[in-house]
Amino acid sequence: MFEVAGKPVCGQGTHKYGFFELRSIKEVEAWRALGPNGKEVAEFIEWCKSSTKDDWQKISAAGNAARNAALALVVRDLITKAQFDLLYGPVGTVRPLKVRKV
């Protein structure tokens, strides 16, 4: 992902623009595209890629559990701890979260 500059031909707000020509200013971390909890979401995606069949057999309804855990991470700052625990809980039995820095 890159921060870019140029003369926009259309745009919305401060984040979405269309360009015919642009120049790259700097590369930024890709997790930033995943929202305010992007680091945790990216780490979860990486864990999913390297998790084992045994990991998923320990979780009932694995497909739903993965979806719910990803959703919980994305909206973590918008829901209560109880809601987060309900959504992330099944995956948390095999992938506990690191302590979150405040």
CSV table of C-alpha atoms in Angstrom, one decimal, residues 15-49:
chain,number,residue,atom,x,y,z
A,15,HIS,CA,-9.1,8.9,1.5
A,16,LYS,CA,-10.6,8.1,-1.9
A,17,TYR,CA,-9.4,9.8,-5.0
A,18,GLY,CA,-9.1,9.0,-8.7
A,19,PHE,CA,-6.0,10.0,-10.7
A,20,PHE,CA,-4.8,9.9,-14.3
A,21,GLU,CA,-1.2,10.4,-13.1
A,22,LEU,CA,0.2,10.0,-9.6
A,23,ARG,CA,3.5,9.6,-7.9
A,24,SER,CA,4.3,7.3,-4.9
A,25,ILE,CA,5.4,9.2,-1.8
A,26,LYS,CA,6.0,6.3,0.5
A,27,GLU,CA,5.0,2.8,1.2
A,28,VAL,CA,2.8,2.2,4.3
A,29,GLU,CA,2.0,-0.9,6.2
A,30,ALA,CA,-0.7,-3.0,4.5
A,31,TRP,CA,-2.6,-3.7,7.7
A,32,ARG,CA,-3.6,0.0,7.8
A,33,ALA,CA,-6.2,-0.8,5.0
A,34,LEU,CA,-7.9,-3.2,7.5
A,35,GLY,CA,-9.1,-0.4,9.8
A,36,PRO,CA,-8.2,0.7,13.3
A,37,ASN,CA,-7.8,-2.9,14.5
A,38,GLY,CA,-5.8,-3.8,11.3
A,39,LYS,CA,-2.8,-5.2,13.1
A,40,GLU,CA,-4.9,-7.8,14.9
A,41,VAL,CA,-6.9,-8.6,11.8
A,42,ALA,CA,-3.7,-9.1,9.8
A,43,GLU,CA,-2.2,-11.3,12.5
A,44,PHE,CA,-5.4,-13.4,12.6
A,45,ILE,CA,-5.2,-13.9,8.8
A,46,GLU,CA,-1.6,-15.0,9.1
A,47,TRP,CA,-2.6,-17.4,11.9
A,48,CYS,CA,-5.4,-18.8,9.7
A,49,LYS,CA,-2.9,-19.5,6.9
